[in-house]
GROMACS .gro file of C-alpha atoms in nm:
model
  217
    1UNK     CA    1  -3.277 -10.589  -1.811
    2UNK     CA    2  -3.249 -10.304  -1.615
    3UNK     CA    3  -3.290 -10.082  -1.846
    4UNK     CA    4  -3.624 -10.286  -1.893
    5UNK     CA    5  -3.670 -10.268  -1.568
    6UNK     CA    6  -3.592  -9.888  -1.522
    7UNK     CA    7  -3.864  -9.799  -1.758
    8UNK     CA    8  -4.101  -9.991  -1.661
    9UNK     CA    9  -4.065  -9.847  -1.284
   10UNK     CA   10  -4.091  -9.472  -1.484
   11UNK     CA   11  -4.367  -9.564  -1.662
   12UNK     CA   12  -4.588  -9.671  -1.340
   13UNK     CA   13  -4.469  -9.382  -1.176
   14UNK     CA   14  -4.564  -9.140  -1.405
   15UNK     CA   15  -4.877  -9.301  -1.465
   16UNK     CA   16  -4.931  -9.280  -1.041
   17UNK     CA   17  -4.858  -8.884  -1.075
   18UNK     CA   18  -5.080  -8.846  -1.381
   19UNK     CA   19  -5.393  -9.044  -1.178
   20UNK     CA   20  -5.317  -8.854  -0.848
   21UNK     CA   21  -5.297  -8.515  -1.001
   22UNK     CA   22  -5.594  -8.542  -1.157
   23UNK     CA   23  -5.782  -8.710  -0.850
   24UNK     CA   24  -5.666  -8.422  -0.688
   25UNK     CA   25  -5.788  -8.163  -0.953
   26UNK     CA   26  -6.107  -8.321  -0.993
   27UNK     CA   27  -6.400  -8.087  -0.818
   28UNK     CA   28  -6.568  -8.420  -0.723
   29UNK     CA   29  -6.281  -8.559  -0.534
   30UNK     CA   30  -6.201  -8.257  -0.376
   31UNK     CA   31  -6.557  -8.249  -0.249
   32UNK     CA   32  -6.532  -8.624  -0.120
   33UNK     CA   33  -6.345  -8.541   0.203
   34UNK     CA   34  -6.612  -8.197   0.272
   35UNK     CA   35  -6.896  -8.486   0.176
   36UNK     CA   36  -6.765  -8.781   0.439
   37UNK     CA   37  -6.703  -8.518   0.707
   38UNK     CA   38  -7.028  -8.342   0.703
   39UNK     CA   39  -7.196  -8.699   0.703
   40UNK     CA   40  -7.000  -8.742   1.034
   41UNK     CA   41  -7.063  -8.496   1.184
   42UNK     CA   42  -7.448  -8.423   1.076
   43UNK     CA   43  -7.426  -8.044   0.903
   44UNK     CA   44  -7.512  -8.213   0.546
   45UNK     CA   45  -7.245  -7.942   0.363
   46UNK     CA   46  -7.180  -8.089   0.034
   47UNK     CA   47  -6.944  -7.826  -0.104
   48UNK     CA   48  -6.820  -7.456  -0.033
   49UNK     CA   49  -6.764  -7.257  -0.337
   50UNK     CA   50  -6.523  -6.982  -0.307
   51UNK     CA   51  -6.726  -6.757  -0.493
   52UNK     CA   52  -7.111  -6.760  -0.501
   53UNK     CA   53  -7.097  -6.687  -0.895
   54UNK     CA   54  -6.939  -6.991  -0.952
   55UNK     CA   55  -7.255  -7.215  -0.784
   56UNK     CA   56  -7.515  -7.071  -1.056
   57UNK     CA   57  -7.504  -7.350  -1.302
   58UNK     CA   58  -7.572  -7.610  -1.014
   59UNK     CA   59  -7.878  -7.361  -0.900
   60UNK     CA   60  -8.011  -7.320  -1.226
   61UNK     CA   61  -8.022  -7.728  -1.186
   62UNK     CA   62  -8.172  -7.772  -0.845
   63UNK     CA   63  -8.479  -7.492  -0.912
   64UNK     CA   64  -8.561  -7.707  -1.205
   65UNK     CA   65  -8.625  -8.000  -1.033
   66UNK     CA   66  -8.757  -7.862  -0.712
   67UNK     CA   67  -9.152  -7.887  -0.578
   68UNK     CA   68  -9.086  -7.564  -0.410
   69UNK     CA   69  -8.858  -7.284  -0.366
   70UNK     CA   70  -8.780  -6.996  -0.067
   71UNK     CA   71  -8.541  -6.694  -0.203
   72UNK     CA   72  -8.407  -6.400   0.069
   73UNK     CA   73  -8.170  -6.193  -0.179
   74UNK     CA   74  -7.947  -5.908  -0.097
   75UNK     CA   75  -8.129  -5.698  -0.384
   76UNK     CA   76  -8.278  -6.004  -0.583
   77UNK     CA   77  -8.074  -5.948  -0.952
   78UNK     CA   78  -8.055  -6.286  -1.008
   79UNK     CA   79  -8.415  -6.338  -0.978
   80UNK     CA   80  -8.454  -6.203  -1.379
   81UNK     CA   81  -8.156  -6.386  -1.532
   82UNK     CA   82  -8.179  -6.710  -1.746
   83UNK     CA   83  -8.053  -6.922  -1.397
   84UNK     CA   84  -8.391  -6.875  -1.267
   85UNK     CA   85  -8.610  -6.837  -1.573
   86UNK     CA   86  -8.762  -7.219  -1.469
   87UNK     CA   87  -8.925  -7.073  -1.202
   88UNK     CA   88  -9.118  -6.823  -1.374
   89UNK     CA   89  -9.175  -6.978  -1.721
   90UNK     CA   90  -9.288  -7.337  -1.681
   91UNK     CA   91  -9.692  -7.328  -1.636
   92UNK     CA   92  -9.784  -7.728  -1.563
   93UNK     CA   93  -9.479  -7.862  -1.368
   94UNK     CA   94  -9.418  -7.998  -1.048
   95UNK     CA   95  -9.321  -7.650  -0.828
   96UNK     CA   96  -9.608  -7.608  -0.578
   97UNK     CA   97  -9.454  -7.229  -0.434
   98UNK     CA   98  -9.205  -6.975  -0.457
   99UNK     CA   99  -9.180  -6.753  -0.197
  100UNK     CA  100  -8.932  -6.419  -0.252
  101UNK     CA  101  -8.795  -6.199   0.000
  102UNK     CA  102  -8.666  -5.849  -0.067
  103UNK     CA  103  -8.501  -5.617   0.147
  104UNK     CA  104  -8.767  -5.353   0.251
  105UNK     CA  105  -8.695  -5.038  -0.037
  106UNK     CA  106  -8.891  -4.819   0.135
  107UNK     CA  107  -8.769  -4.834   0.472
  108UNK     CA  108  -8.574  -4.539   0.427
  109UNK     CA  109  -8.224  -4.415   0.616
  110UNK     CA  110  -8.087  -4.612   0.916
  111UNK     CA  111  -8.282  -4.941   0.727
  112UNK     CA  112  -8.061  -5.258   0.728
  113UNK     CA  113  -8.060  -5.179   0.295
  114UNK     CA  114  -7.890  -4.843   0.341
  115UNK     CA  115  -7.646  -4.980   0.568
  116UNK     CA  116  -7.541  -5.269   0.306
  117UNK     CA  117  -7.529  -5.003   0.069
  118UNK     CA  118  -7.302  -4.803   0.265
  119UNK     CA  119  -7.053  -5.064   0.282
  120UNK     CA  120  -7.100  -5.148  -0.061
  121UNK     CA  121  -7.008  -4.760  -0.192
  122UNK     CA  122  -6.667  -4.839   0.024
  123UNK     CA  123  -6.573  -5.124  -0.277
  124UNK     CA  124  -6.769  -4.945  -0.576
  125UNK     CA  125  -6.833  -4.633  -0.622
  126UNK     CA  126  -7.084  -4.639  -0.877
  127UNK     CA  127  -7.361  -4.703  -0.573
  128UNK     CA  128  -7.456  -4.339  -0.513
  129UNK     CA  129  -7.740  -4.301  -0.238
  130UNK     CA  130  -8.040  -4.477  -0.331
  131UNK     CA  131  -7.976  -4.684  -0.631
  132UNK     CA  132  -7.981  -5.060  -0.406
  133UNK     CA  133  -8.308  -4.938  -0.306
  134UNK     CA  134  -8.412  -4.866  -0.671
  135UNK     CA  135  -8.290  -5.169  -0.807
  136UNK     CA  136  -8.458  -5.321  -0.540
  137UNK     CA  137  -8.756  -5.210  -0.644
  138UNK     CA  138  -8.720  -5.307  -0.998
  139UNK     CA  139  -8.652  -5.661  -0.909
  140UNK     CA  140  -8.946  -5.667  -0.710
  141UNK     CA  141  -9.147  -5.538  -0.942
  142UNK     CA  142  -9.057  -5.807  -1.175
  143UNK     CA  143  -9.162  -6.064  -0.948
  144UNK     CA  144  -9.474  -5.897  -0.887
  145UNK     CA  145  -9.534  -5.927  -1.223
  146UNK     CA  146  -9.466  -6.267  -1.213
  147UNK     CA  147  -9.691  -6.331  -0.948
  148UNK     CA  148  -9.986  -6.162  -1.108
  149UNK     CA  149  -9.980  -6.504  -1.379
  150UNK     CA  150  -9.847  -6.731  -1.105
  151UNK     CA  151 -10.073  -6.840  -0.801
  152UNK     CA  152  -9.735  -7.016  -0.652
  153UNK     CA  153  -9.576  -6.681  -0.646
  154UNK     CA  154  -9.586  -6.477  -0.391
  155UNK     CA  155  -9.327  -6.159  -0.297
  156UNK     CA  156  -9.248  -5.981   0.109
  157UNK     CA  157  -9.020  -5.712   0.187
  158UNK     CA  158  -8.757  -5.748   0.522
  159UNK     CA  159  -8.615  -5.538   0.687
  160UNK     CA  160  -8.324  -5.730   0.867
  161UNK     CA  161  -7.974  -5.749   0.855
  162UNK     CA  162  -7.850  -5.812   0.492
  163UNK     CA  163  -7.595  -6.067   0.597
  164UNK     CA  164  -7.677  -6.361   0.358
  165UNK     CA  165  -7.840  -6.476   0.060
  166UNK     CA  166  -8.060  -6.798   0.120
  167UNK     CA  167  -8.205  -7.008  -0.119
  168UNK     CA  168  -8.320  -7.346   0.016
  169UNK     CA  169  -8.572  -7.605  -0.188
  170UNK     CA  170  -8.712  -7.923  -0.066
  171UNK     CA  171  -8.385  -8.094  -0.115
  172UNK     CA  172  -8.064  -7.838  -0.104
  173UNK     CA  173  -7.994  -7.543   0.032
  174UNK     CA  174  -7.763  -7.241  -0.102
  175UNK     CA  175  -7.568  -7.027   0.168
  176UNK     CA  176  -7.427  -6.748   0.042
  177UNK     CA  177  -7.175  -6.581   0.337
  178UNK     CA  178  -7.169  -6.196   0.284
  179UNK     CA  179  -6.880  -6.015   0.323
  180UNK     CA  180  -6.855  -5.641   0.371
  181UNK     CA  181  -6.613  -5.592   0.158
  182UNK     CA  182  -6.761  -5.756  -0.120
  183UNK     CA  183  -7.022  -5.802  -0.381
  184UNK     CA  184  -7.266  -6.071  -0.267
  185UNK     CA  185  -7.112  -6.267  -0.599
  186UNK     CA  186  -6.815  -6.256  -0.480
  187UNK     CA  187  -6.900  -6.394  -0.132
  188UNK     CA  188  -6.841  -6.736  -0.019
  189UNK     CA  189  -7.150  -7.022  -0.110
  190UNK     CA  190  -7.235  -7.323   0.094
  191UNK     CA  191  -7.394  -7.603  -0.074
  192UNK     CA  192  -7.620  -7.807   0.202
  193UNK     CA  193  -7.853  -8.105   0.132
  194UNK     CA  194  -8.130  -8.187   0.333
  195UNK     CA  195  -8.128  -8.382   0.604
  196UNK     CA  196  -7.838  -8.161   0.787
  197UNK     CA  197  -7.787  -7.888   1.034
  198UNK     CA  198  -7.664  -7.613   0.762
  199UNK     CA  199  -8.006  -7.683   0.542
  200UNK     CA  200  -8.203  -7.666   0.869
  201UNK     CA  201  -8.026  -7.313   0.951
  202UNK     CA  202  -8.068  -7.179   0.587
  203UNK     CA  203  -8.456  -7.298   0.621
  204UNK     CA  204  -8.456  -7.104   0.996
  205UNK     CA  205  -8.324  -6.797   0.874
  206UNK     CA  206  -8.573  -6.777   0.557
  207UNK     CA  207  -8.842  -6.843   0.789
  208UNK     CA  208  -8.798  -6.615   1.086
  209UNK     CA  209  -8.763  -6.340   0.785
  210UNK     CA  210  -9.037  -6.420   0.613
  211UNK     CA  211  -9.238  -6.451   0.979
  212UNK     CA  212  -9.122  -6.036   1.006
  213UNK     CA  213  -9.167  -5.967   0.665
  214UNK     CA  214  -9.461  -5.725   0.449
  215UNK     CA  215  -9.628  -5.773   0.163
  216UNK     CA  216  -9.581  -5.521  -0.102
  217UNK     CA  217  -9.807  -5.210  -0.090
   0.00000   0.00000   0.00000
């Protein structure tokens, strides 16, 4: 009997470890405690992912379902992969507008561009002087391309500093952290829904740039 008794204790046990190891491997429980406190305390974070590459397949999600869009991107590479391809290839659905900010290309040196490329050429040496402004530029003429088949479209230039990369929709907001150390993908994401104080900042600071932004010459 307790021998019986003796396995059936190790059996339970093991089967406690198993179900708390995995709770505690699980993404979604680890995002339940981040959830509950941002509900407490009213900043509507749903998740921080360590690295912003590792948010794109939950992006590529939210843009497809979103009625509109607002982008402010370090140099805007994303903007021609597959992640964001709903955005320029679905004539007929339910986006109303997306609006795209660039840093300015053409601002020239002492811009808030050659500055983040500065820092950049400290971690990779491949960015020689000038080529974040030229692949600004090809980015943006992407979009403007874009744009020319797409009313909703429309594409500015800031010149600000390049501290963040915001995306924000009518229901979530992405919060990329920059780091100067680091590529932009590399750099800390914060997922926000709306209502909350973190979607309402990401919507501020898309807003004031956009408010001292250009249009394309």
């Amino acid at each position: 009997m307790d021998a019986f008794m003796l396995g059936v204790v190790s059996s339970l046990l093991a089967t406690a470890i198993t179900v708390v190891g995995g709770w505690l491997l699980s993404v979604r429980s680890r995002r339940w405690p981040v959830t509950v406190l941002s509900r407490l305390t009213g900043l509507g974070v749903r998740h921080v992912f360590p690295h912003q590459r590792q948010a794109s397949q939950e992006l590529a999600a939210e843009l497809a379902r979103a009625r509109w869009v607002r982008v402010l991107a370090g140099r805007g590479n994303e903007l021609t992969r597959d992640g964001f391809a709903t955005l320029w290839q679905t004539p007929g659905s339910r986006l109303e507008s997306v609006q795209v900010l660039l840093p300015d290309p053409d601002a020239g040196p002492g811009s808030w561009l050659s500055r983040r490329e500065t820092e950049m050429r400290r971690v990779d040496l491949g960015f020689s002087p000038g080529i974040l402004a030229e692949q600004v530029r090809i980015n943006a003429a992407y979009v403007t391309e874009v744009a020319r088949h797409r009313e909703h479209v429309s594409l500015r230039f800031y010149d600000l500093p390049n501290l963040h990369r915001v995306i924000v929709t009518d229901n979530a907001a992405y919060l990329t952290m920059y780091r100067q150390s680091e590529h932009g993908r590399d750099s800390p994401c914060i997922l926000a829904h709306r209502p909350g104080l973190m979607y309402d900042y990401a919507l501020l600071l898309f807003t004031t740039a956009w408010e001292h932004s250009r249009p394309p010459l």
